[in-house]
XYZ file of N, CA and C in Angstrom:
609
model
N 64.479 -17.248 -85.483
C 65.051 -17.317 -84.140
C 66.522 -16.909 -84.147
N 67.277 -17.473 -85.130
C 68.695 -17.117 -85.208
C 68.885 -15.640 -85.502
N 67.998 -15.096 -86.319
C 68.079 -13.674 -86.658
C 67.893 -12.814 -85.409
N 66.948 -13.223 -84.557
C 66.700 -12.491 -83.315
C 67.897 -12.584 -82.386
N 68.471 -13.779 -82.272
C 69.629 -13.962 -81.396
C 70.821 -13.151 -81.889
N 70.977 -13.110 -83.215
C 72.077 -12.339 -83.789
C 71.901 -10.857 -83.506
N 70.678 -10.385 -83.641
C 70.410 -8.971 -83.390
C 70.671 -8.614 -81.941
N 70.259 -9.479 -81.029
C 70.506 -9.217 -79.612
C 71.993 -9.215 -79.308
N 72.725 -10.129 -79.955
C 74.166 -10.175 -79.744
C 74.819 -8.884 -80.200
N 74.330 -8.339 -81.294
C 74.876 -7.076 -81.789
C 74.634 -5.955 -80.795
N 73.453 -5.926 -80.213
C 73.124 -4.886 -79.239
C 74.016 -4.992 -78.013
N 74.367 -6.222 -77.657
C 75.217 -6.436 -76.494
C 76.691 -6.197 -76.821
N 76.974 -5.814 -78.043
C 78.341 -5.660 -78.500
C 78.942 -4.320 -78.204
N 79.639 -3.789 -79.208
C 80.501 -2.610 -79.096
C 80.080 -1.560 -78.088
N 79.049 -0.792 -78.392
C 78.818 0.422 -77.632
C 77.607 0.334 -76.736
N 77.074 -0.832 -76.571
C 75.942 -0.958 -75.668
C 76.401 -1.411 -74.296
N 77.684 -1.255 -74.042
C 78.195 -1.601 -72.724
C 77.506 -0.760 -71.663
N 77.523 -1.245 -70.451
C 76.675 -0.659 -69.424
C 77.143 0.683 -68.912
N 76.206 1.429 -68.351
C 76.509 2.700 -67.712
C 76.260 2.563 -66.226
N 76.915 3.384 -65.443
C 76.710 3.386 -64.008
C 76.238 4.769 -63.587
N 75.537 4.868 -62.451
C 75.046 6.180 -62.016
C 76.194 7.175 -61.823
N 76.078 8.314 -62.475
C 77.074 9.381 -62.379
C 76.319 10.689 -62.186
N 76.797 11.540 -61.304
C 76.117 12.806 -61.051
C 77.138 13.913 -60.846
N 77.450 14.631 -61.913
C 78.401 15.733 -61.829
C 77.831 16.858 -60.972
N 78.689 17.572 -60.237
C 78.202 18.677 -59.394
C 77.645 19.820 -60.230
N 76.769 20.589 -59.627
C 76.084 21.673 -60.319
C 77.057 22.684 -60.910
N 78.135 23.001 -60.181
C 79.073 24.000 -60.677
C 79.765 23.523 -61.954
N 80.042 22.235 -62.055
C 80.679 21.685 -63.257
C 79.720 21.732 -64.440
N 78.463 21.387 -64.206
C 77.450 21.407 -65.265
C 77.237 22.837 -65.764
N 77.150 23.776 -64.824
C 76.931 25.178 -65.201
C 78.122 25.734 -65.982
N 79.336 25.377 -65.571
C 80.536 25.884 -66.238
C 80.680 25.326 -67.653
N 80.195 24.118 -67.869
C 80.336 23.459 -69.169
C 79.250 23.856 -70.158
N 78.220 24.512 -69.709
C 77.063 24.818 -70.550
C 77.485 25.396 -71.896
N 76.929 24.844 -72.969
C 77.245 25.303 -74.315
C 75.945 25.494 -75.092
N 75.777 26.691 -75.640
C 74.609 27.000 -76.465
C 75.051 27.053 -77.915
N 74.565 26.117 -78.692
C 74.984 26.006 -80.083
C 74.141 26.920 -80.967
N 74.778 27.673 -81.870
C 73.998 28.538 -82.766
C 73.206 27.700 -83.769
N 72.266 28.367 -84.403
C 71.478 27.668 -85.404
C 70.170 27.172 -84.836
N 69.382 26.503 -85.661
C 68.052 26.060 -85.242
C 68.112 24.975 -84.179
N 67.088 24.942 -83.356
C 66.977 23.865 -82.382
C 66.692 22.568 -83.139
N 67.303 21.491 -82.670
C 67.225 20.241 -83.419
C 67.516 19.042 -82.526
N 67.228 17.880 -83.084
C 67.539 16.610 -82.436
C 68.269 15.750 -83.461
N 69.387 15.147 -83.045
C 70.169 14.301 -83.942
C 70.303 12.912 -83.355
N 69.902 11.919 -84.116
C 70.074 10.524 -83.724
C 71.354 9.983 -84.354
N 72.225 9.426 -83.511
C 73.409 8.728 -83.990
C 73.164 7.231 -83.852
N 73.380 6.502 -84.932
C 73.219 5.050 -84.898
C 74.517 4.405 -85.352
N 75.020 3.477 -84.551
C 76.243 2.746 -84.870
C 75.844 1.425 -85.519
N 76.320 1.212 -86.755
C 75.947 0.029 -87.526
C 77.173 -0.821 -87.842
N 77.035 -2.125 -87.715
C 78.094 -3.046 -88.091
C 78.304 -3.009 -89.604
N 79.554 -2.876 -90.033
C 79.846 -2.910 -91.465
C 79.802 -4.326 -92.007
N 79.814 -5.301 -91.124
C 79.808 -6.702 -91.551
C 78.398 -7.239 -91.735
N 77.531 -6.926 -90.779
C 76.182 -7.495 -90.827
C 75.095 -6.462 -91.101
N 75.415 -5.177 -90.894
C 74.408 -4.132 -91.014
C 73.556 -3.968 -89.781
N 73.800 -4.780 -88.756
C 73.012 -4.703 -87.524
C 73.376 -3.468 -86.721
N 72.407 -2.945 -85.986
C 72.653 -1.805 -85.122
C 73.324 -2.224 -83.834
N 74.310 -1.440 -83.386
C 75.049 -1.764 -82.166
C 74.816 -0.766 -81.040
N 74.442 0.463 -81.384
C 74.265 1.481 -80.344
C 73.533 2.670 -80.942
N 72.947 3.496 -80.070
C 72.281 4.725 -80.507
C 72.416 5.782 -79.418
N 72.585 7.026 -79.846
C 72.649 8.158 -78.935
C 71.916 9.338 -79.533
N 71.579 10.321 -78.686
C 70.753 11.440 -79.125
C 71.399 12.762 -78.734
N 71.690 13.594 -79.743
C 72.222 14.937 -79.526
C 71.048 15.912 -79.545
N 70.909 16.696 -78.484
C 69.765 17.602 -78.352
C 70.288 19.038 -78.328
N 69.873 19.818 -79.307
C 70.292 21.214 -79.388
C 69.089 22.096 -79.065
N 69.031 22.538 -77.818
C 67.939 23.378 -77.365
C 68.477 24.614 -76.682
N 68.021 24.875 -75.471
C 68.532 26.012 -74.712
C 70.014 25.833 -74.399
N 70.469 24.598 -74.428
C 71.879 24.256 -74.415
C 72.014 22.970 -75.229
N 73.243 22.558 -75.523
C 73.387 21.328 -76.295
C 73.963 20.234 -75.412
N 73.239 19.127 -75.354
C 73.634 17.985 -74.539
C 73.569 16.725 -75.400
N 74.252 15.701 -74.938
C 74.232 14.398 -75.599
C 73.692 13.364 -74.622
N 72.592 12.733 -74.994
C 72.056 11.617 -74.226
C 72.599 10.344 -74.862
N 73.518 9.687 -74.161
C 74.203 8.507 -74.694
C 73.910 7.312 -73.792
N 72.690 6.814 -73.819
C 72.274 5.781 -72.867
C 73.072 4.489 -72.991
N 73.599 4.024 -71.871
C 74.398 2.798 -71.813
C 75.650 2.877 -72.669
N 76.084 4.089 -72.995
C 77.270 4.254 -73.823
C 78.550 4.182 -73.015
N 79.656 3.996 -73.712
C 80.964 3.905 -73.060
C 81.833 5.121 -73.318
N 81.380 6.037 -74.191
C 82.178 7.224 -74.492
C 82.064 8.243 -73.367
N 83.221 8.720 -72.936
C 83.271 9.802 -71.955
C 84.458 10.693 -72.292
N 84.380 11.943 -71.842
C 85.494 12.852 -72.038
C 85.720 13.621 -70.747
N 86.993 13.787 -70.333
C 87.264 14.456 -69.057
C 86.796 15.897 -68.999
N 86.594 16.538 -70.155
C 86.139 17.927 -70.161
C 84.616 18.045 -70.047
N 83.912 16.939 -70.172
C 82.450 16.998 -70.175
C 81.868 16.410 -68.902
N 81.180 17.224 -68.091
C 80.472 16.653 -66.947
C 79.305 15.801 -67.422
N 78.997 14.784 -66.653
C 77.931 13.849 -67.025
C 76.992 13.633 -65.849
N 75.726 13.526 -66.170
C 74.719 13.118 -65.195
C 73.898 11.986 -65.796
N 74.182 10.775 -65.343
C 73.403 9.607 -65.754
C 73.167 9.548 -67.267
N 74.259 9.468 -68.002
C 74.239 9.289 -69.461
C 73.933 10.563 -70.239
N 73.755 11.681 -69.577
C 73.602 12.962 -70.260
C 74.910 13.733 -70.108
N 75.541 14.059 -71.246
C 76.804 14.794 -71.260
C 76.510 16.262 -71.574
N 77.134 17.160 -70.819
C 76.916 18.598 -70.966
C 78.131 19.250 -71.619
N 77.885 20.386 -72.315
C 78.986 21.108 -72.941
C 79.435 20.493 -74.254
N 78.489 20.006 -75.038
C 78.821 19.247 -76.248
C 79.035 20.201 -77.427
N 80.259 20.669 -77.546
C 80.659 21.552 -78.634
C 80.824 20.737 -79.925
N 80.988 21.406 -81.079
C 81.237 20.662 -82.320
C 82.441 19.726 -82.230
N 83.503 20.142 -81.545
C 84.665 19.266 -81.392
C 84.304 18.000 -80.634
N 83.462 18.136 -79.618
C 83.056 16.973 -78.846
C 82.170 16.032 -79.667
N 81.351 16.607 -80.524
C 80.547 15.768 -81.424
C 81.478 14.977 -82.344
N 82.506 15.636 -82.856
C 83.471 14.942 -83.700
C 84.162 13.815 -82.938
N 84.511 14.090 -81.687
C 85.149 13.069 -80.860
C 84.222 11.867 -80.662
N 82.951 12.153 -80.401
C 81.971 11.083 -80.181
C 81.854 10.202 -81.423
N 81.771 10.838 -82.579
C 81.668 10.084 -83.826
C 82.942 9.285 -84.069
N 84.085 9.909 -83.845
C 85.366 9.259 -84.084
C 85.553 8.041 -83.181
N 85.030 8.122 -81.980
C 85.134 7.002 -81.042
C 84.402 5.772 -81.564
N 83.258 5.985 -82.218
C 82.435 4.859 -82.658
C 82.750 4.383 -84.071
N 83.094 5.300 -84.966
C 83.350 4.923 -86.356
C 84.712 4.237 -86.460
N 84.727 3.087 -87.105
C 85.957 2.312 -87.296
C 85.744 1.336 -88.431
N 86.716 0.486 -88.672
C 86.605 -0.395 -89.829
C 85.426 -1.353 -89.728
N 84.974 -1.628 -88.527
C 83.857 -2.562 -88.367
C 82.534 -1.885 -88.037
N 82.544 -0.562 -87.894
C 81.310 0.152 -87.559
C 81.238 1.488 -88.300
N 80.095 1.759 -88.885
C 79.777 3.076 -89.432
C 78.860 3.805 -88.456
N 78.791 5.130 -88.601
C 77.875 5.940 -87.800
C 76.928 6.678 -88.745
N 75.638 6.513 -88.515
C 74.629 7.221 -89.292
C 74.099 8.376 -88.443
N 74.135 9.567 -89.000
C 73.702 10.782 -88.306
C 72.421 11.293 -88.972
N 71.342 11.405 -88.191
C 70.058 11.880 -88.714
C 69.585 13.062 -87.875
N 69.372 14.204 -88.519
C 69.005 15.423 -87.803
C 67.631 15.917 -88.237
N 66.845 16.297 -87.245
C 65.519 16.862 -87.482
C 65.417 18.175 -86.714
N 65.015 19.244 -87.401
C 64.778 20.509 -86.712
C 63.464 20.435 -85.939
N 63.475 21.004 -84.740
C 62.286 21.007 -83.884
C 62.111 22.394 -83.281
N 60.979 22.626 -82.682
C 60.760 23.900 -81.999
C 61.569 23.936 -80.705
N 61.857 25.127 -80.188
C 62.555 25.209 -78.903
C 61.813 24.469 -77.792
N 60.485 24.485 -77.845
C 59.691 23.815 -76.805
C 59.873 22.304 -76.872
N 59.896 21.764 -78.076
C 60.078 20.316 -78.228
C 61.497 19.911 -77.818
N 62.478 20.696 -78.218
C 63.860 20.404 -77.819
C 63.996 20.397 -76.304
N 63.351 21.357 -75.652
C 63.432 21.438 -74.187
C 62.737 20.246 -73.540
N 61.602 19.844 -74.096
C 60.881 18.693 -73.556
C 61.730 17.429 -73.640
N 62.355 17.198 -74.795
C 63.196 16.015 -74.960
C 64.393 16.069 -74.021
N 64.991 17.253 -73.886
C 66.136 17.412 -73.000
C 65.769 17.110 -71.555
N 64.641 17.637 -71.113
C 64.222 17.402 -69.734
C 63.904 15.927 -69.489
N 63.307 15.276 -70.468
C 63.024 13.841 -70.339
C 64.319 13.036 -70.249
N 65.298 13.398 -71.067
C 66.576 12.700 -71.037
C 67.269 12.888 -69.695
N 67.241 14.110 -69.180
C 67.886 14.396 -67.898
C 67.206 13.656 -66.744
N 65.920 13.426 -66.883
C 65.171 12.776 -65.809
C 65.181 11.256 -65.914
N 65.710 10.723 -66.999
C 65.567 9.289 -67.253
C 66.367 8.422 -66.280
N 67.550 8.852 -65.921
C 68.374 8.050 -65.024
C 69.392 7.221 -65.781
N 70.308 6.599 -65.049
C 71.349 5.780 -65.662
C 70.720 4.582 -66.365
N 71.220 4.286 -67.545
C 70.626 3.245 -68.390
C 71.476 1.974 -68.328
N 70.871 0.828 -68.041
C 71.632 -0.421 -67.971
C 72.030 -0.947 -69.344
N 72.871 -1.967 -69.340
C 73.371 -2.569 -70.566
C 72.244 -2.949 -71.518
N 72.520 -2.769 -72.804
C 71.629 -3.201 -73.889
C 70.286 -2.487 -73.901
N 70.191 -1.370 -73.165
C 68.931 -0.631 -73.095
C 68.985 0.714 -73.810
N 69.990 0.926 -74.657
C 70.159 2.256 -75.245
C 68.932 2.677 -76.056
N 68.464 1.805 -76.940
C 67.395 2.222 -77.847
C 66.044 2.271 -77.167
N 65.783 1.369 -76.248
C 64.495 1.426 -75.545
C 64.449 2.683 -74.679
N 65.601 3.115 -74.166
C 65.643 4.363 -73.400
C 65.304 5.554 -74.306
N 65.871 5.574 -75.512
C 65.548 6.644 -76.460
C 64.081 6.594 -76.851
N 63.557 5.399 -77.050
C 62.145 5.244 -77.405
C 61.248 5.843 -76.333
N 61.583 5.591 -75.087
C 60.753 6.086 -73.984
C 60.869 7.595 -73.834
N 62.062 8.132 -74.069
C 62.243 9.580 -73.979
C 61.455 10.294 -75.076
N 61.409 9.713 -76.258
C 60.746 10.350 -77.401
C 59.267 9.987 -77.526
N 58.805 9.049 -76.726
C 57.429 8.573 -76.843
C 56.427 9.710 -76.659
N 55.570 9.903 -77.648
C 54.509 10.896 -77.552
C 54.942 12.330 -77.739
N 56.226 12.579 -77.972
C 56.699 13.947 -78.183
C 56.173 14.441 -79.527
N 55.629 15.653 -79.586
C 55.107 16.178 -80.859
C 56.128 16.085 -81.989
N 55.705 15.471 -83.084
C 56.572 15.289 -84.232
C 57.270 13.949 -84.270
N 57.254 13.243 -83.137
C 57.943 11.956 -83.058
C 56.988 10.802 -82.747
N 55.701 11.059 -82.893
C 54.703 10.047 -82.537
C 54.812 8.781 -83.378
N 55.362 8.908 -84.579
C 55.437 7.752 -85.476
C 56.585 6.806 -85.156
N 57.489 7.212 -84.278
C 58.642 6.366 -83.987
C 58.213 5.093 -83.264
N 58.883 3.988 -83.546
C 58.526 2.733 -82.883
C 59.043 2.686 -81.450
N 58.386 1.908 -80.624
C 58.921 1.568 -79.316
C 59.759 0.312 -79.533
N 61.082 0.452 -79.490
C 61.935 -0.646 -79.924
C 63.206 -0.758 -79.098
N 63.742 -1.969 -79.074
C 65.034 -2.242 -78.449
C 66.172 -2.179 -79.460
N 65.845 -2.033 -80.740
C 66.831 -2.219 -81.790
C 67.237 -0.889 -82.439
N 68.550 -0.554 -82.382
C 69.015 0.725 -82.947
C 68.649 0.906 -84.418
N 68.774 -0.123 -85.211
C 68.485 0.017 -86.638
C 67.010 0.298 -86.879
N 66.149 -0.308 -86.074
C 64.707 -0.057 -86.210
C 64.386 1.398 -85.882
N 65.029 1.954 -84.857
C 64.841 3.358 -84.525
C 65.350 4.245 -85.659
N 66.488 3.891 -86.216
C 67.051 4.646 -87.332
C 66.091 4.657 -88.520
N 65.495 3.524 -88.810
C 64.540 3.435 -89.912
C 63.309 4.296 -89.648
N 62.877 4.351 -88.396
C 61.759 5.207 -88.039
C 62.112 6.680 -88.194
N 63.328 7.043 -87.796
C 63.795 8.425 -87.940
C 63.844 8.836 -89.403
N 64.191 7.895 -90.259
C 64.304 8.197 -91.685
C 62.982 8.623 -92.294
N 61.870 8.269 -91.644
C 60.546 8.608 -92.148
C 60.039 9.950 -91.633
N 60.776 10.588 -90.731
C 60.332 11.870 -90.175
C 60.467 12.972 -91.231
N 59.516 13.872 -91.303
C 59.592 14.965 -92.283
C 60.817 15.848 -92.045
N 61.511 16.171 -93.115
C 62.623 17.110 -93.021
C 63.923 16.547 -92.490
N 64.012 15.237 -92.292
C 65.234 14.662 -91.736
C 66.378 14.771 -92.730
N 67.564 15.121 -92.228
C 68.778 15.107 -93.053
C 69.694 14.010 -92.521
N 70.333 13.302 -93.432
C 71.089 12.106 -93.059
C 72.470 12.117 -93.678
N 73.446 11.662 -92.930
C 74.772 11.397 -93.492
C 75.341 10.170 -92.793
N 76.218 9.470 -93.499
C 76.873 8.285 -92.957
C 78.365 8.550 -92.854
N 78.931 8.274 -91.668
C 80.350 8.509 -91.416
C 81.060 7.167 -91.375
N 82.097 7.024 -92.193
C 82.901 5.806 -92.204
C 84.316 6.139 -91.767
N 85.040 5.126 -91.306
C 86.400 5.314 -90.828
C 87.124 3.981 -90.968
N 88.397 4.032 -91.351
C 89.151 2.791 -91.488
C 90.063 2.531 -90.303
N 89.787 3.193 -89.156
C 90.548 2.909 -87.938
C 90.411 1.442 -87.571
N 91.415 0.917 -86.894
C 91.366 -0.467 -86.432
C 90.227 -0.645 -85.441
N 89.769 -1.869 -85.317
C 88.636 -2.164 -84.446
C 88.950 -1.870 -82.983
N 90.203 -2.069 -82.576
C 90.597 -1.766 -81.197
C 90.790 -0.264 -81.082
N 89.668 0.455 -81.001
C 89.663 1.911 -81.148
C 89.462 2.633 -79.827
N 89.309 1.888 -78.719
C 88.944 2.544 -77.477
C 90.051 3.426 -76.919
N 91.298 3.235 -77.392
C 92.378 4.117 -76.982
C 92.183 5.542 -77.446
N 91.219 5.760 -78.348
C 90.933 7.108 -78.829
C 90.508 8.021 -77.687
N 89.988 7.467 -76.617
C 89.630 8.290 -75.463
C 90.856 8.970 -74.874
N 91.958 8.249 -74.801
C 93.188 8.829 -74.270
C 93.728 9.898 -75.209
N 93.622 9.655 -76.496
C 94.062 10.633 -77.480
C 93.221 11.897 -77.373
N 91.908 11.714 -77.265
C 91.017 12.857 -77.171
C 91.314 13.695 -75.940
N 91.626 13.033 -74.842
C 91.868 13.754 -73.590
C 93.034 14.722 -73.715
N 94.010 14.404 -74.574
C 95.167 15.275 -74.748
C 95.175 16.001 -76.081
N 94.054 16.008 -76.756
C 93.998 16.603 -78.084
C 94.258 18.109 -78.013
N 95.224 18.635 -78.769
C 95.559 20.070 -78.717
C 94.396 20.967 -79.148
N 93.420 20.398 -79.888
C 92.278 21.217 -80.308
C 91.417 21.652 -79.129
N 91.638 21.039 -77.962
C 90.858 21.408 -76.794
C 91.382 22.686 -76.153
N 92.574 23.066 -76.484
C 93.190 24.233 -75.828
C 92.589 25.531 -76.346
């Protein structure tokens, strides 16, 4: 019982803060569109506590006809990226770095797991994410579970509320590549959003 309560508390922690309905205008979404070179793929980001190992948040980077980030119930935003209900558009490599940097700190690591998929599968996942709607607090992983449910190649993934459980399921997918990102930034890291907004690398 205590283990379950602890796990739920972790989910309600750092990055599972709530999202609100957001709908960027079509012209902003079209202008931000970014097509990433290389194979079509899906990347799961999992934020893990360095103290307990519990999962705190999960997000999904989808590289298909364009590259978007589905960050359900996440708190990361960038002024250069239009958003529609937890889907961020125009996710360049610099923006991926910003997303990771926002979450990685002395109390949290980020695990990145990438699986190559067909263009059709990438498009299916992207369309499901775009259609999902704004995700309420503590629902990040169940939202990802529902988006990926029954998608070819992802049938083995669990239907779960827990980021670490989803990460463990991803680890069993054929061809998955994994890396863990650590950072010794202080725990009060949310000011990184202001830094990112003025980062000269954006020019």
